[in-house]
Tab-separated table of C-alpha atoms in Angstrom:
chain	number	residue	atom	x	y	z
T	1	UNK	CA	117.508	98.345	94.054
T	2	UNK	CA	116.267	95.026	95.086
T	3	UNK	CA	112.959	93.867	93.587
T	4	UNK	CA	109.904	92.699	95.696
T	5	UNK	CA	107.120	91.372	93.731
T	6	UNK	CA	104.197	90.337	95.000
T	7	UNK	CA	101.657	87.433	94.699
T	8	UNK	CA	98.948	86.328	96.611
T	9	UNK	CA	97.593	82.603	96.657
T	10	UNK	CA	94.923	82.369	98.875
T	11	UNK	CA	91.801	79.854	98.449
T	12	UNK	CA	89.472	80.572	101.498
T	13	UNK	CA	87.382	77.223	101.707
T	14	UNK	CA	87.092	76.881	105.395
T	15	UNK	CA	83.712	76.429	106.150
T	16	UNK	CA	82.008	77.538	102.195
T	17	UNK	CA	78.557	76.727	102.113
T	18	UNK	CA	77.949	77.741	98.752
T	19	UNK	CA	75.659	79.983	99.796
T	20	UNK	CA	75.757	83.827	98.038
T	21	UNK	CA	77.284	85.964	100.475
T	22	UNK	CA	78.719	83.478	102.710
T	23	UNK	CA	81.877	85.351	104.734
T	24	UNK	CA	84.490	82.794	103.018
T	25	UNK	CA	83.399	83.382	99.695
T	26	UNK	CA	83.279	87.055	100.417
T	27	UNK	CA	86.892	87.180	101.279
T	28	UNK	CA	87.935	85.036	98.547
T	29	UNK	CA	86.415	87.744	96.247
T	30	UNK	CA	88.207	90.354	97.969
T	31	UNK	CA	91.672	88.394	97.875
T	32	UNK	CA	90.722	87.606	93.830
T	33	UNK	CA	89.923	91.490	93.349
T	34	UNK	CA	93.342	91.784	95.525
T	35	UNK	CA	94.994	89.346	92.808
T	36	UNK	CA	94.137	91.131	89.687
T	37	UNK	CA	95.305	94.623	90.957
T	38	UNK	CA	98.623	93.139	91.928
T	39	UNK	CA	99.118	91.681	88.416
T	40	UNK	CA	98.900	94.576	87.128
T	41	UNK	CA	101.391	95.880	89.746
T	42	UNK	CA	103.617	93.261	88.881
T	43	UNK	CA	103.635	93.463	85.415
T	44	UNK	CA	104.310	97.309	85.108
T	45	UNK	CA	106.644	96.921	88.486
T	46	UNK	CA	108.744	94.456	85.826
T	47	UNK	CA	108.588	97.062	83.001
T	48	UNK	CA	109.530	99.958	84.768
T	49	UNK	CA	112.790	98.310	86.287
T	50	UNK	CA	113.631	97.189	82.839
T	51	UNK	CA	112.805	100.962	81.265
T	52	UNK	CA	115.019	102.185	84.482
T	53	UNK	CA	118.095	99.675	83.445
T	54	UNK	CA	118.063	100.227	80.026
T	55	UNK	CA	118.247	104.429	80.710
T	56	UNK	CA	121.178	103.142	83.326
T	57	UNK	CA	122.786	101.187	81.279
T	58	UNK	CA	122.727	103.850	78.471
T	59	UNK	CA	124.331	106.602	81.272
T	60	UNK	CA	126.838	104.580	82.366
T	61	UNK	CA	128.319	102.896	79.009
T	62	UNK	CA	129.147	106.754	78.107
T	63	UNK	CA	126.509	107.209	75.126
T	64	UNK	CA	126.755	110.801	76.286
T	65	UNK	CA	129.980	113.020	75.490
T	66	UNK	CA	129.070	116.025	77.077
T	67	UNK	CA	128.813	114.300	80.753
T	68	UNK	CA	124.520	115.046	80.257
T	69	UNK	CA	122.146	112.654	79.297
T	70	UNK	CA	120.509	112.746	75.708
T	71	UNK	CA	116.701	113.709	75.495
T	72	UNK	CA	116.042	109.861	74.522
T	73	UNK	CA	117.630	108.994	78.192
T	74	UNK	CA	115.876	111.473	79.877
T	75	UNK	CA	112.573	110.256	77.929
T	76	UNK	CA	113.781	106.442	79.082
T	77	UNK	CA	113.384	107.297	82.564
T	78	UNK	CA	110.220	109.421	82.096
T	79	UNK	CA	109.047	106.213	80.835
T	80	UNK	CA	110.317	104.619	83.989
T	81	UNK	CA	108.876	106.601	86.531
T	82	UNK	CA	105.253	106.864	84.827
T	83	UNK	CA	105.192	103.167	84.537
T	84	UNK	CA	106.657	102.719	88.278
T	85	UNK	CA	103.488	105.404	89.165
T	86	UNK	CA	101.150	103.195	87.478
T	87	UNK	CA	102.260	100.530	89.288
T	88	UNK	CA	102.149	101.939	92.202
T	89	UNK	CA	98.271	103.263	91.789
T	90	UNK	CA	97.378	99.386	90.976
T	91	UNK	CA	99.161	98.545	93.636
T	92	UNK	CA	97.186	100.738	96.098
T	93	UNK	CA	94.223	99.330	94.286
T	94	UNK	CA	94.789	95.981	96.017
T	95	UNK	CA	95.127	97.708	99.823
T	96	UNK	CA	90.693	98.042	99.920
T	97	UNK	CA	89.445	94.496	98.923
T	98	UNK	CA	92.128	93.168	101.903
T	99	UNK	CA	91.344	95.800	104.498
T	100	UNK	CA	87.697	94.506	103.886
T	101	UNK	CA	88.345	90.994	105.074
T	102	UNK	CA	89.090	92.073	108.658
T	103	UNK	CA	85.309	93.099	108.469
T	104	UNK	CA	84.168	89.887	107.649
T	105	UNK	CA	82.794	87.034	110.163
T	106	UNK	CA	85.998	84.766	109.461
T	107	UNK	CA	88.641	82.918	111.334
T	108	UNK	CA	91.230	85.439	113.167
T	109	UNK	CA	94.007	83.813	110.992
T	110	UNK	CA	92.428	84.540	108.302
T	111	UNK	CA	91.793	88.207	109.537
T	112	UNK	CA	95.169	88.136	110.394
T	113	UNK	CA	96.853	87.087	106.977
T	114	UNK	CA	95.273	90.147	105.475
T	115	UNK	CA	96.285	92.282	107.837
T	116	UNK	CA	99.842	91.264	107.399
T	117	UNK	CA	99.646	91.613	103.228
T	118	UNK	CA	98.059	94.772	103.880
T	119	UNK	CA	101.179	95.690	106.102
T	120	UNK	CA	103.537	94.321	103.368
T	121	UNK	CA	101.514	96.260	100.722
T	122	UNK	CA	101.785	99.427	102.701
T	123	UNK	CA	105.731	98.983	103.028
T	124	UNK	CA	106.116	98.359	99.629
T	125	UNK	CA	103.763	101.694	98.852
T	126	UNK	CA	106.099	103.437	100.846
T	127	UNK	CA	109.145	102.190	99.187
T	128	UNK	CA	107.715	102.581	95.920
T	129	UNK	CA	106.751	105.902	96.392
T	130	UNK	CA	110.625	106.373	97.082
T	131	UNK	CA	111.866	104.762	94.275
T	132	UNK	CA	109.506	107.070	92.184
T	133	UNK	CA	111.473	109.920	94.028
T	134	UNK	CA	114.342	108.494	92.679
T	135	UNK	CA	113.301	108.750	89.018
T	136	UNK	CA	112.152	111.994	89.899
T	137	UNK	CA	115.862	113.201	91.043
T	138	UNK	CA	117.224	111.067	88.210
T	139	UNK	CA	115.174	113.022	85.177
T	140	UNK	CA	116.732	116.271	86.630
T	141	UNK	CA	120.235	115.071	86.849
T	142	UNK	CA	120.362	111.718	85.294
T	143	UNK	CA	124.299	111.339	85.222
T	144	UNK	CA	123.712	112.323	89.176
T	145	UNK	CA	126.255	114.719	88.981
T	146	UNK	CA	124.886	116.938	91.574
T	147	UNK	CA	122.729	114.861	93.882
T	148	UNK	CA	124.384	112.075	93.884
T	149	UNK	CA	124.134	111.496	97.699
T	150	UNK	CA	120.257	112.504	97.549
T	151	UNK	CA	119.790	109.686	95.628
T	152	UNK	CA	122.125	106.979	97.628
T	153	UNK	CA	119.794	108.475	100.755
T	154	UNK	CA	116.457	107.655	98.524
T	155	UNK	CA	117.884	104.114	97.157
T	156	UNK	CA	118.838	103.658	101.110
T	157	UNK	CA	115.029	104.296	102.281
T	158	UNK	CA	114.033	102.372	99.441
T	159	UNK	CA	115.566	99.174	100.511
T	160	UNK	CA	114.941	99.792	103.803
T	161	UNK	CA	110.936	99.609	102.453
T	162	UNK	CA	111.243	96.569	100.033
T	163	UNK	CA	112.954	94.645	103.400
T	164	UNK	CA	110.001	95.698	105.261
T	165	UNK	CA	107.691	94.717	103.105
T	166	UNK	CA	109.373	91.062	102.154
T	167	UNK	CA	109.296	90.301	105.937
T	168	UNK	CA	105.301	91.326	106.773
T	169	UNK	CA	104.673	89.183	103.330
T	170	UNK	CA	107.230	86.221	104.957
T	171	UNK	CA	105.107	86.922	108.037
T	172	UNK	CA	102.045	86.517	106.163
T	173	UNK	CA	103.008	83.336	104.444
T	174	UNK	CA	104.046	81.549	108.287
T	175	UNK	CA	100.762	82.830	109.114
T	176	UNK	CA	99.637	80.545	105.676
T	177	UNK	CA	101.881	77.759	106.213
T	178	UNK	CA	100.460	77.253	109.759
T	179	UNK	CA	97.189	76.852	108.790
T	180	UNK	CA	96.480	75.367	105.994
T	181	UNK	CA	93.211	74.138	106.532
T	182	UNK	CA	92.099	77.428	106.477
T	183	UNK	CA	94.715	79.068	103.956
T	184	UNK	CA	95.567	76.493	101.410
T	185	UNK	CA	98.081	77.462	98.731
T	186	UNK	CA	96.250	77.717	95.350
């Protein structure tokens, strides 16, 4: 499964004022509220991959003699797909504070860079959500002696979502790149 983490680095300064409630510094809230819910994401994103390998790993070096997966397997990717939900729920967290810059009286670029990490979030929501379907399918029949080709489908749909998602956030960061008087990197 490949991984796509996420960051945002976005320091709206075009045009601050200073003033309380200016539009820049409104949308640099929103991206900061943005940055603290993908953290998060990130952070338990990381720990349920490694939760996942470790209950792979275990599976495939042959801990198990019957050809079925110990309780403390089965618990490992429990572990994995509760932490993968988590993630994606922060994740989801971060889709409001962007969707809230395209109401605010800012340049279209900027308008448009949040569109596109919205996008990206979205794909990466959706491919999440599969991946969680995966660990699903996998706590049922963790050796995936019986739905094997389920999963390869799910994995497939998966990837398919992550690739999505890396090129609306590659999008996004063009859209950066191009103007960085208005989207610096911070």
């Amino acid at each position: 499964m490949p991984t796509v983490v996420i960051t945002l680095s976005l320091a709206l300064s075009a045009g601050c004022s200073g003033i309380f409630g200016d539009p820049y510094e409104q949308a640099n809230g929103r991206v900061a509220d943005a940055n603290e819910a993908i953290e998060e994401h990130n952070r338990l994103f990381e720990e349920a991959r490694g939760t996942y390998e470790e209950a792979r790993e275990s599976v495939e070096a042959g801990e198990t003699t019957s050809g079925e997966a110990t309780s403390q397997e089965v618990e490992r990717i429990t572990q994995a797909r509760e932490d993968m939900e988590e993630a994606w729920d922060t994740l989801e967290e971060a889709r409001e504070p962007l969707s809230e810059v395209q109401d605010l009286e800012v340049e279209a670029e900027i308008q448009e860079y949040a569109g596109l990490l919205s996008e990206a979030i979205d794909a990466q929501l959706a491919a999440e959500s599969r991946e969680i379907s995966f660990y699903e399918l996998l706590e049922e029949d963790p050796t995936l002696a019986d739905n094997r080709e389920e999963a390869e489908g799910i994995l497939t749909e998966a990837g398919d979502g992550y690739e999505e998602a890396e090129t609306a956030y590659d999008r996004a960061r063009e859209v950066a790149d191009a103007n960085p008087e208005l989207l610096p990197e911070g």
